[in-house]
Amino acid sequence: MLDTAIVGGGLCGLALAAGLQAQGREFTLFEARPRLGGRVLSVASEKAGMRVDLGPTWYWPDTQPGMTRLVADLGLVSFPQHDSGTVLRLHDHDRKAAPSENESVHAGARRVEGGMLSVIEAIAKKIPEERLRLEQALTTIFDRGDHVELHFRQGDSLLVVQARRVVLAVPPRVVEEQIRFEPSLDDNLIEVMRETYTWMAGEAKAVIAYDRPLWREAGNSGNAYVTHEQAVLGEIFDACDATGTRAALGGFLALPPSLRDSFKAGLPMLMGNQIGQLFGPELEHGEQHYQDWAAEAYTCARRDLIPPDDHPHYGNPYLRQAIWDGKLFFGGSETASYAGGYMEGALDSARRLVREIGRFAPVVSPQSGDKTTASNADSVALFGQWVAGRQAELLEAYRKQLNRLLASADKEIVTQRAMVATMEQVFSEALLRLEDLSFDMGDVAVERGRSALTPEILKTFDGFIQFLIDSVIEYNRTSCALSNFPGEDKPSKDYLQAILRDIAAAWKEFCLSVNAFFIAKTPVDATA
């Protein structure tokens, strides 16, 4: 019987597989597509002589520590998104675009040489080939008491797999729409799955390659926004390589899925015309690459065809609960407690799943390769030093989150969202820091499911949240940026109480994650 079945070969599923492989655990990963990567898709451009991204393109080191570390650990090379030059805004299809200068669009974003698929390929190399199964679509999951039974569609045949547990690293809406559960899942959980928008599922993306970046030569950044009613590409950006010699422009389609389908035959001409209107007629006829994610059955559910009114919010705790007595887990970026929807969220979800699997299936003996050069007290002290250092940087982290929100279209309750995002970022970084430290778990007691090391780690955060609250209140009072947002510059008592409730929920989840981290490392015979 298989120990763990991972369903979904996107970033989350692969990162989870690599984590289980590093622990020496048994698993097999099943992917419905004939390729790995999920929404990560990079394709070769003959004209540009490089791969271009038709899925995720960027990560942000300031707020995404997991991606930053992963790129470095994999030995990949990153480079900053090109933003220098004039930004163009086209509000009327009969007029020229209006230029604006000194405008930072991508807020410190970085890209990866070779495209984001380089990340997927590098992780996949860490996993034995025989543990990766492609073109196997899960249709049904049965709870068989002490194990689960999985039915996969493999071409015209049926594959039946028995496993002690299964992880669904697939967007929740796709799971709800395409996979049958016996017995049925809880109605509340099903409703949450239906309400969880699949990030970028209803979108389409194009990248157009050229011999030279003529827009740069003309002083343009490549960034452009088209907002009139006839817009085809709504947002355009520079997609050149790090040197700027391999030339390309990228863009997100402004047309909804139904119109994209209706205009499918004419889209290449329409996209070329709009690029020519913005940057010059000589750029009308580039080499076009196009991906409509709404046409991808394993990405876009029917409910995703109707875009959300506002930026979707992720992290519903229902999607992070173990189901069927620890035999069924949900993963993927949409389930993340931090950075949901982004690649960072996929990594956050994968790390949680590694901890959760370890909680339900503790190691029989201490893991080989664990470092024991430092005592547990030394490791706790090192962690405490890290927390103290992070507290000193807390206000700056809040300011970055706040500025990001103020630059977005959704400017509601920005103080609350920025504070919660700051704490969630810190907790995500803290769990990464724990993984760097060595702990000798042989003599660490576990009573009633709680590791003796858990309260020692949590104690290092004494006063941390209060420090953030005090710093934010003082900063907001003197912030010119918030002076035009009544209630944000001087949060009311009720507003602060709402913020505290959200932070308390994040703190509770962090406490459980810390404990799960230690339980996963504790030998079975040490628990009681």
Coordinates of C-alpha atoms in Angstrom, one line a residue:
M1 CA 0.0 0.0 0.0
L2 CA 1.2 3.5 -0.9
D3 CA 2.0 5.7 2.1
T4 CA 1.1 9.1 0.7
A5 CA -0.6 9.9 -2.7
I6 CA 0.0 13.5 -3.9
V7 CA -2.5 14.6 -6.5
G8 CA -1.3 17.6 -8.5
G9 CA 2.1 18.3 -10.0
G10 CA 2.1 22.1 -9.6
L11 CA 4.5 23.9 -7.4
C12 CA 2.8 22.9 -4.2
G13 CA 2.6 19.2 -5.0
L14 CA 6.2 19.1 -6.2
A15 CA 7.5 21.0 -3.2
L16 CA 5.6 18.6 -0.9
A17 CA 7.1 15.6 -2.8
A18 CA 10.6 17.0 -2.4
G19 CA 10.0 17.6 1.3
L20 CA 8.8 14.0 1.8
Q21 CA 11.7 12.7 -0.3
A22 CA 14.1 14.6 2.0
Q23 CA 12.5 12.9 5.0
G24 CA 12.8 9.4 3.4
R25 CA 9.0 9.0 3.3
E26 CA 7.2 7.0 0.7
F27 CA 4.9 8.8 -1.8
T28 CA 3.8 8.9 -5.4
L29 CA 2.7 12.1 -7.2
F30 CA -0.1 11.9 -9.8
E31 CA -0.6 14.6 -12.3
A32 CA -3.5 14.8 -14.8
R33 CA -1.7 16.8 -17.4
P34 CA 1.1 15.4 -19.6
R35 CA 3.5 17.8 -18.0
L36 CA 4.5 19.1 -14.5
G37 CA 4.0 22.7 -13.4
G38 CA 0.3 23.3 -13.3
R39 CA -0.2 27.0 -13.8
V40 CA 3.6 27.4 -14.2
L41 CA 4.2 27.4 -17.9
S42 CA 7.2 28.6 -19.9
V43 CA 7.4 28.0 -23.6
A44 CA 10.3 28.4 -26.1
S45 CA 10.4 31.5 -28.3
E46 CA 12.4 31.1 -31.5
K47 CA 12.6 34.7 -32.3
A48 CA 13.6 35.8 -28.8
G49 CA 15.9 32.8 -28.2
M50 CA 14.5 32.2 -24.7
R51 CA 11.6 30.8 -22.8
V52 CA 8.7 33.1 -22.0
D53 CA 6.3 32.8 -19.1
L54 CA 2.6 32.2 -19.9
G55 CA 1.8 31.6 -16.2
P56 CA 3.4 33.1 -13.1
T57 CA 6.2 35.5 -13.9
W58 CA 7.4 37.3 -10.8
Y59 CA 8.2 36.9 -7.1
W60 CA 8.8 39.6 -4.5
P61 CA 11.8 39.2 -2.2
D62 CA 10.5 41.8 0.3
T63 CA 7.4 39.8 1.1
Q64 CA 8.0 36.3 -0.2
P65 CA 10.8 34.7 1.8
G66 CA 10.0 31.1 0.7
M67 CA 10.4 31.8 -3.0
T68 CA 13.5 33.9 -2.4
R69 CA 15.1 31.0 -0.5
L70 CA 13.9 28.4 -3.0
V71 CA 15.4 30.2 -6.0
A72 CA 18.7 30.5 -4.1
D73 CA 18.7 26.9 -2.8
L74 CA 18.0 25.6 -6.3
G75 CA 21.0 27.5 -7.6
L76 CA 18.8 29.5 -10.1
V77 CA 19.6 33.0 -11.2
S78 CA 17.1 35.8 -10.8
F79 CA 17.0 39.3 -12.1
P80 CA 14.8 42.4 -11.4
Q81 CA 11.8 43.2 -13.6
H82 CA 12.5 46.0 -15.9
D83 CA 10.5 49.1 -14.9
S84 CA 12.6 52.1 -15.9
G85 CA 11.3 54.4 -18.6
T86 CA 7.9 55.9 -19.5
V87 CA 4.6 54.2 -18.6
L88 CA 1.8 54.5 -21.1
R89 CA -1.9 54.8 -20.3
L90 CA -4.5 54.5 -23.1
H91 CA -7.9 55.6 -22.0
D92 CA -9.4 56.4 -25.4
H93 CA -9.0 54.2 -28.5
D94 CA -9.1 57.2 -30.8
R95 CA -6.2 59.1 -29.0
K96 CA -2.6 58.5 -28.3
A97 CA -1.5 57.0 -25.0
A98 CA -0.7 59.4 -22.2
P99 CA 2.9 59.0 -20.8
S100 CA 3.9 59.1 -17.1
E101 CA 7.4 59.2 -15.8
N102 CA 9.2 57.7 -12.7
E103 CA 6.5 55.2 -12.0
S104 CA 7.4 51.9 -10.3
V105 CA 4.9 49.3 -11.5
H106 CA 6.1 46.0 -10.2
A107 CA 7.4 47.0 -6.7
G108 CA 10.7 45.2 -6.7
A109 CA 9.5 42.0 -8.5
R110 CA 12.1 39.6 -9.8
R111 CA 12.1 37.0 -12.5
V112 CA 14.0 33.8 -13.0
E113 CA 16.4 33.1 -15.9
G114 CA 14.9 30.4 -18.1
G115 CA 11.4 31.3 -17.0
M116 CA 9.5 30.1 -13.9
L117 CA 9.5 26.6 -15.3
S118 CA 13.2 26.4 -14.3
V119 CA 11.9 26.3 -10.7
I120 CA 9.6 23.3 -11.5
E121 CA 12.4 21.5 -13.4
A122 CA 14.9 22.0 -10.6
I123 CA 12.5 20.6 -7.9
A124 CA 11.5 17.7 -10.1
K125 CA 15.2 16.7 -10.4
K126 CA 15.1 16.0 -6.6
I127 CA 12.3 13.4 -7.0
P128 CA 12.9 9.9 -8.3
E129 CA 11.3 9.6 -11.8
E130 CA 9.4 6.5 -10.8
R131 CA 7.5 8.5 -8.2
L132 CA 6.0 10.9 -10.8
R133 CA 3.0 9.7 -12.8
L134 CA 1.6 11.9 -15.6
E135 CA -1.7 11.8 -17.4
Q136 CA -3.6 10.3 -14.5
A137 CA -6.7 12.2 -13.6
L138 CA -8.3 11.5 -10.2
T139 CA -12.0 10.9 -10.4
T140 CA -13.1 9.3 -7.1
I141 CA -11.8 9.0 -3.5
F142 CA -13.2 6.3 -1.1
D143 CA -12.7 6.3 2.6
R144 CA -11.9 2.7 3.4
G145 CA -11.4 3.1 7.1
D146 CA -7.7 2.6 7.6
H147 CA -6.8 3.8 4.1
V148 CA -8.2 5.6 1.0
E149 CA -8.9 4.2 -2.4
L150 CA -8.2 6.4 -5.4
H151 CA -9.6 5.9 -8.9
F152 CA -7.6 7.5 -11.7
R153 CA -8.6 7.9 -15.3
Q154 CA -5.6 6.9 -17.4
G155 CA -6.6 7.3 -21.1
D156 CA -9.4 4.8 -21.6
S157 CA -8.4 2.7 -18.6
L158 CA -9.0 2.9 -14.8
L159 CA -6.1 2.8 -12.3
V160 CA -7.0 2.0 -8.7
V161 CA -4.5 3.0 -6.0
Q162 CA -4.7 2.4 -2.2
A163 CA -2.9 4.8 0.1
R164 CA -2.8 5.5 3.8
R165 CA -3.4 9.2 3.0
V166 CA -4.0 11.5 0.0
V167 CA -3.1 15.2 -0.5
L168 CA -5.1 17.1 -3.1
A169 CA -2.7 19.8 -4.3
V170 CA -5.3 21.0 -6.7
P171 CA -7.4 24.2 -6.7
P172 CA -10.4 23.7 -4.4
R173 CA -13.0 24.6 -7.0
V174 CA -11.5 22.0 -9.4
V175 CA -11.5 19.4 -6.7
E176 CA -15.2 20.1 -5.9
E177 CA -16.2 20.0 -9.5
Q178 CA -14.2 17.0 -10.8
I179 CA -13.7 14.6 -7.9
R180 CA -16.3 12.5 -6.2
F181 CA -16.0 11.6 -2.5
E182 CA -17.4 8.6 -0.8
P183 CA -18.7 9.4 1.7
S184 CA -19.5 13.0 0.7
L185 CA -17.7 15.8 2.3
D186 CA -19.2 18.1 4.9
D187 CA -21.6 20.7 3.4
N188 CA -19.7 23.6 4.9
L189 CA -16.4 22.4 3.5
I190 CA -18.0 22.0 0.0
E191 CA -19.4 25.5 0.2
V192 CA -16.0 26.9 1.1
M193 CA -14.4 25.0 -1.8
R194 CA -17.0 26.5 -4.2
E195 CA -16.4 30.0 -2.9
T196 CA -12.6 29.8 -3.3
Y197 CA -11.7 31.5 -6.5
T198 CA -8.9 29.8 -8.4
W199 CA -6.1 32.4 -8.8
M200 CA -5.9 33.6 -12.4
A201 CA -8.0 30.8 -13.6
G202 CA -10.2 32.9 -15.8
E203 CA -7.4 34.9 -17.2
A204 CA -5.4 34.7 -20.5
K205 CA -1.9 35.9 -21.1
A206 CA 0.2 36.7 -24.2
V207 CA 3.9 37.2 -24.8
I208 CA 5.1 38.7 -28.1
A209 CA 8.7 38.3 -29.1
Y210 CA 10.8 40.7 -31.2
D211 CA 14.3 41.0 -32.7
R212 CA 15.0 44.2 -30.6
P213 CA 13.3 46.0 -27.7
L214 CA 12.4 49.0 -29.7
W215 CA 10.2 50.4 -26.9
R216 CA 13.3 50.6 -24.6
E217 CA 15.2 52.4 -27.3
A218 CA 12.4 54.9 -27.5
G219 CA 12.5 55.5 -23.7
N220 CA 9.5 53.4 -22.8
S221 CA 9.5 50.9 -19.9
G222 CA 7.2 48.5 -21.7
N223 CA 4.6 49.0 -19.0
A224 CA 1.2 50.1 -20.4
Y225 CA -2.4 50.1 -19.2
V226 CA -5.3 50.2 -21.7
T227 CA -8.7 51.0 -20.0
H228 CA -11.1 51.9 -22.9
E229 CA -14.0 49.7 -23.8
Q230 CA -12.3 48.2 -26.8
A231 CA -9.2 47.1 -24.9
V232 CA -7.8 43.7 -25.9
L233 CA -4.7 43.7 -23.7
G234 CA -5.4 45.5 -20.4
E235 CA -2.0 45.4 -18.8
I236 CA 1.3 45.2 -20.7
F237 CA 4.9 44.7 -19.4
D238 CA 8.4 44.3 -20.5
A239 CA 9.2 40.5 -20.8
C240 CA 12.9 40.8 -22.0
D241 CA 15.7 38.7 -20.5
A242 CA 18.1 40.0 -17.9
T243 CA 20.3 41.6 -20.5
G244 CA 17.5 43.2 -22.5
T245 CA 18.9 41.8 -25.7
R246 CA 16.3 39.0 -26.0
A247 CA 13.2 41.1 -26.6
A248 CA 9.5 40.4 -25.7
L249 CA 6.4 42.2 -24.3
G250 CA 3.9 40.4 -22.1
G251 CA 0.3 41.2 -21.5
F252 CA -2.9 40.2 -19.7
L253 CA -6.1 40.0 -21.8
A254 CA -8.8 42.5 -21.0
L255 CA -11.5 40.4 -22.7
P256 CA -13.5 38.0 -20.5
P257 CA -13.4 34.3 -21.4
S258 CA -16.6 34.3 -23.5
L259 CA -15.4 37.1 -25.7
R260 CA -11.9 35.6 -26.0
D261 CA -13.6 32.5 -27.4
S262 CA -15.7 34.5 -29.8
F263 CA -12.8 36.5 -31.1
K264 CA -10.3 33.6 -31.1
A265 CA -9.5 33.7 -34.8
G266 CA -9.0 37.5 -34.8
L267 CA -7.1 37.8 -31.5
P268 CA -3.6 37.7 -33.0
M269 CA -4.4 40.7 -35.2
L270 CA -6.2 42.6 -32.5
M271 CA -3.3 42.1 -30.0
G272 CA -0.8 43.2 -32.7
N273 CA -2.8 46.3 -33.5
Q274 CA -3.0 47.4 -29.9
I275 CA 0.8 46.9 -29.4
G276 CA 1.4 48.9 -32.5
Q277 CA -0.9 51.7 -31.3
L278 CA 1.0 51.9 -28.1
F279 CA 4.6 51.4 -29.1
G280 CA 4.7 51.9 -32.9
P281 CA 3.5 50.1 -36.0
E282 CA 6.9 48.3 -36.4
L283 CA 5.9 46.2 -33.4
E284 CA 2.6 45.0 -34.7
H285 CA 3.9 41.7 -36.1
G286 CA 5.9 39.9 -33.4
E287 CA 6.0 36.2 -32.7
Q288 CA 3.0 35.6 -30.5
H289 CA 2.6 33.1 -27.7
Y290 CA -0.8 32.8 -26.0
Q291 CA -2.4 30.9 -23.2
D292 CA -6.0 31.0 -22.2
W293 CA -6.2 29.5 -18.7
A294 CA -10.0 29.5 -18.8
A295 CA -9.8 26.8 -21.4
E296 CA -7.7 24.5 -19.0
A297 CA -10.0 22.0 -17.4
Y298 CA -7.5 21.2 -14.7
T299 CA -7.1 24.9 -13.8
C300 CA -10.4 26.6 -14.4
A301 CA -13.7 25.4 -12.8
R302 CA -17.0 26.6 -14.2
R303 CA -17.4 29.1 -11.3
D304 CA -14.0 30.6 -12.2
L305 CA -15.4 31.9 -15.5
I306 CA -17.1 34.7 -13.5
P307 CA -14.3 36.9 -12.1
P308 CA -14.5 38.1 -8.5
D309 CA -15.6 41.7 -7.9
D310 CA -12.6 42.4 -5.7
H311 CA -9.1 40.9 -5.1
P312 CA -9.8 37.4 -3.7
H313 CA -8.9 36.6 -0.1
Y314 CA -7.5 33.2 0.7
G315 CA -6.6 31.3 3.8
N316 CA -10.0 29.8 4.9
P317 CA -9.1 27.4 7.8
Y318 CA -11.6 24.8 6.6
L319 CA -9.2 24.1 3.7
R320 CA -6.3 23.4 6.1
Q321 CA -8.1 20.8 8.3
A322 CA -7.2 17.2 8.1
I323 CA -10.3 15.2 6.9
W324 CA -11.2 11.5 7.4
D325 CA -9.0 11.1 10.6
G326 CA -5.9 12.4 8.9
K327 CA -6.3 10.5 5.6
L328 CA -7.3 13.4 3.4
F329 CA -5.6 16.8 3.1
F330 CA -6.1 19.8 0.9
G331 CA -3.2 21.8 -0.6
G332 CA -2.4 24.3 -3.2
S333 CA -1.8 28.0 -3.2
E334 CA -5.5 28.8 -2.5
T335 CA -5.3 27.0 0.9
A336 CA -2.2 29.0 2.1
S337 CA -2.3 31.0 5.3
Y338 CA 0.1 33.5 3.8
A339 CA 0.4 34.8 0.2
G340 CA -2.6 32.8 -1.1
G341 CA -2.7 32.6 -4.9
Y342 CA 1.0 33.3 -5.4
M343 CA 3.8 30.9 -5.8
E344 CA 4.8 31.8 -2.2
G345 CA 1.4 30.6 -1.1
A346 CA 2.0 27.2 -2.8
L347 CA 5.3 26.8 -0.9
D348 CA 3.6 27.9 2.4
S349 CA 1.0 25.2 1.7
A350 CA 3.6 22.5 1.0
R351 CA 5.5 23.2 4.2
R352 CA 2.3 23.0 6.2
L353 CA 1.5 19.6 4.6
V354 CA 4.9 18.2 5.4
R355 CA 4.3 19.2 9.0
E356 CA 0.8 17.8 9.0
I357 CA 1.8 14.4 7.5
G358 CA 4.5 14.2 10.1
R359 CA 2.0 14.9 12.8
F360 CA -0.2 12.0 11.7
A361 CA 2.7 9.8 10.9
P362 CA 5.6 10.6 13.2
V363 CA 9.0 9.2 12.5
V364 CA 9.9 5.8 14.1
S365 CA 13.4 7.0 14.9
P366 CA 15.2 10.3 14.7
Q367 CA 15.6 11.4 11.1
S368 CA 19.0 10.6 9.5
G369 CA 20.9 13.8 8.7
D370 CA 19.4 15.8 11.5
K371 CA 22.0 18.2 13.0
T372 CA 22.8 17.8 16.6
T373 CA 25.8 20.1 17.0
A374 CA 23.8 22.6 19.1
S375 CA 21.7 21.9 22.2
N376 CA 18.0 22.5 22.2
A377 CA 18.5 25.5 24.5
D378 CA 21.0 26.9 22.1
S379 CA 18.6 26.5 19.2
V380 CA 15.8 28.2 21.2
A381 CA 18.1 31.0 22.0
L382 CA 19.1 31.4 18.4
F383 CA 15.5 31.5 17.4
G384 CA 14.8 34.1 20.1
Q385 CA 17.6 36.3 18.7
W386 CA 16.0 36.0 15.2
V387 CA 12.6 37.0 16.7
A388 CA 14.2 40.1 18.3
G389 CA 15.9 41.1 15.1
R390 CA 12.6 40.6 13.2
Q391 CA 10.8 42.8 15.7
A392 CA 13.3 45.6 15.0
E393 CA 12.3 45.4 11.3
L394 CA 8.6 45.1 12.0
L395 CA 7.5 48.6 11.2
E396 CA 9.3 48.6 7.9
A397 CA 7.6 45.3 7.0
Y398 CA 4.2 46.8 7.8
R399 CA 5.0 49.9 5.7
K400 CA 5.8 47.7 2.7
Q401 CA 2.5 45.8 3.0
L402 CA 0.6 49.0 3.5
N403 CA 2.2 50.7 0.4
R404 CA 1.4 47.6 -1.7
L405 CA -2.3 47.8 -0.6
L406 CA -2.5 51.6 -1.2
A407 CA -1.1 51.0 -4.7
S408 CA -3.8 48.5 -5.5
A409 CA -7.4 49.1 -6.6
D410 CA -8.8 47.7 -3.3
K411 CA -8.1 50.3 -0.5
E412 CA -10.6 49.1 2.0
I413 CA -9.5 48.4 5.7
V414 CA -5.8 48.7 4.6
T415 CA -4.5 49.0 8.1
Q416 CA -6.1 45.8 9.2
R417 CA -5.0 43.9 6.1
A418 CA -1.5 45.3 6.2
M419 CA -1.0 44.3 9.9
V420 CA -2.4 40.8 9.4
A421 CA -0.3 40.3 6.3
T422 CA 2.8 41.5 8.2
M423 CA 2.2 39.0 11.0
E424 CA 1.5 36.2 8.6
Q425 CA 4.7 37.0 6.8
V426 CA 6.6 36.9 10.1
F427 CA 5.1 33.6 11.0
S428 CA 5.9 32.1 7.6
E429 CA 9.5 33.3 8.0
A430 CA 9.6 31.9 11.6
L431 CA 8.7 28.4 10.4
L432 CA 11.4 28.6 7.8
R433 CA 13.9 29.7 10.5
L434 CA 12.9 26.7 12.7
E435 CA 13.7 24.4 9.8
D436 CA 17.2 25.8 9.7
L437 CA 17.9 25.0 13.4
S438 CA 18.9 21.7 14.9
F439 CA 16.9 20.0 17.6
D440 CA 17.6 16.7 19.4
M441 CA 14.1 15.3 19.8
G442 CA 15.0 12.0 21.5
D443 CA 14.4 13.2 25.0
V444 CA 11.8 15.9 24.3
A445 CA 8.5 15.0 26.0
V446 CA 5.1 15.1 24.3
E447 CA 2.1 15.2 26.6
R448 CA -1.4 15.3 25.3
G449 CA -0.2 16.0 21.8
R450 CA 2.0 19.0 22.9
S451 CA 5.8 19.0 22.5
A452 CA 7.7 20.5 25.4
L453 CA 9.6 22.6 23.0
T454 CA 6.5 24.4 21.7
P455 CA 6.0 26.8 24.6
E456 CA 9.7 27.6 24.7
I457 CA 9.6 28.8 21.1
L458 CA 6.3 30.6 21.5
K459 CA 7.6 32.5 24.5
T460 CA 10.1 34.3 22.3
F461 CA 7.2 36.2 20.8
D462 CA 6.2 37.8 24.1
G463 CA 5.3 41.4 23.5
F464 CA 5.8 41.0 19.7
I465 CA 2.2 41.7 18.6
Q466 CA 1.8 44.6 21.1
F467 CA 4.9 46.1 19.7
L468 CA 3.4 46.0 16.2
I469 CA 0.1 47.5 17.4
D470 CA 1.9 50.4 19.2
S471 CA 4.2 51.0 16.2
V472 CA 1.4 51.0 13.7
I473 CA -0.8 53.4 15.7
E474 CA 2.1 55.9 16.0
Y475 CA 3.1 55.6 12.4
N476 CA -0.5 55.9 11.1
R477 CA -1.0 59.1 13.0
T478 CA 1.8 60.8 11.2
S479 CA 1.4 59.1 7.8
C480 CA 0.6 61.5 4.9
A481 CA -0.5 58.6 2.8
L482 CA -3.2 57.7 5.2
S483 CA -4.4 61.2 5.9
N484 CA -7.0 60.9 3.1
F485 CA -8.4 57.7 4.5
P486 CA -10.6 58.5 7.5
G487 CA -10.4 55.8 10.2
E488 CA -7.1 54.5 9.0
D489 CA -4.9 57.2 10.4
K490 CA -6.5 56.9 13.8
P491 CA -8.1 53.4 14.1
S492 CA -11.1 53.3 16.4
K493 CA -11.4 50.9 19.3
D494 CA -13.7 48.6 17.3
Y495 CA -11.4 48.7 14.4
L496 CA -8.5 47.7 16.6
Q497 CA -10.5 44.9 18.1
A498 CA -11.3 43.5 14.6
I499 CA -7.5 43.6 13.8
L500 CA -6.7 41.8 17.0
R501 CA -9.2 39.1 16.2
D502 CA -7.6 38.4 12.9
I503 CA -4.1 38.5 14.3
A504 CA -5.2 36.1 17.1
A505 CA -6.5 33.7 14.5
A506 CA -3.1 33.8 12.7
W507 CA -1.3 33.4 16.0
K508 CA -3.4 30.3 16.9
E509 CA -2.5 28.7 13.5
F510 CA 1.2 29.5 14.0
C511 CA 1.1 27.9 17.4
L512 CA -0.4 24.7 15.9
S513 CA 2.2 24.8 13.1
V514 CA 5.1 25.1 15.6
N515 CA 3.8 22.2 17.6
A516 CA 3.2 20.1 14.4
F517 CA 6.8 20.9 13.4
F518 CA 8.1 19.3 16.6
I519 CA 5.7 16.4 16.6
A520 CA 6.8 15.5 13.1
K521 CA 10.4 15.3 14.3
T522 CA 9.6 13.4 17.5
P523 CA 10.2 9.6 17.4
V524 CA 7.0 7.6 18.0
D525 CA 8.3 6.1 21.3
A526 CA 8.8 9.6 22.8
T527 CA 5.2 10.5 22.5
A528 CA 2.6 9.8 25.2

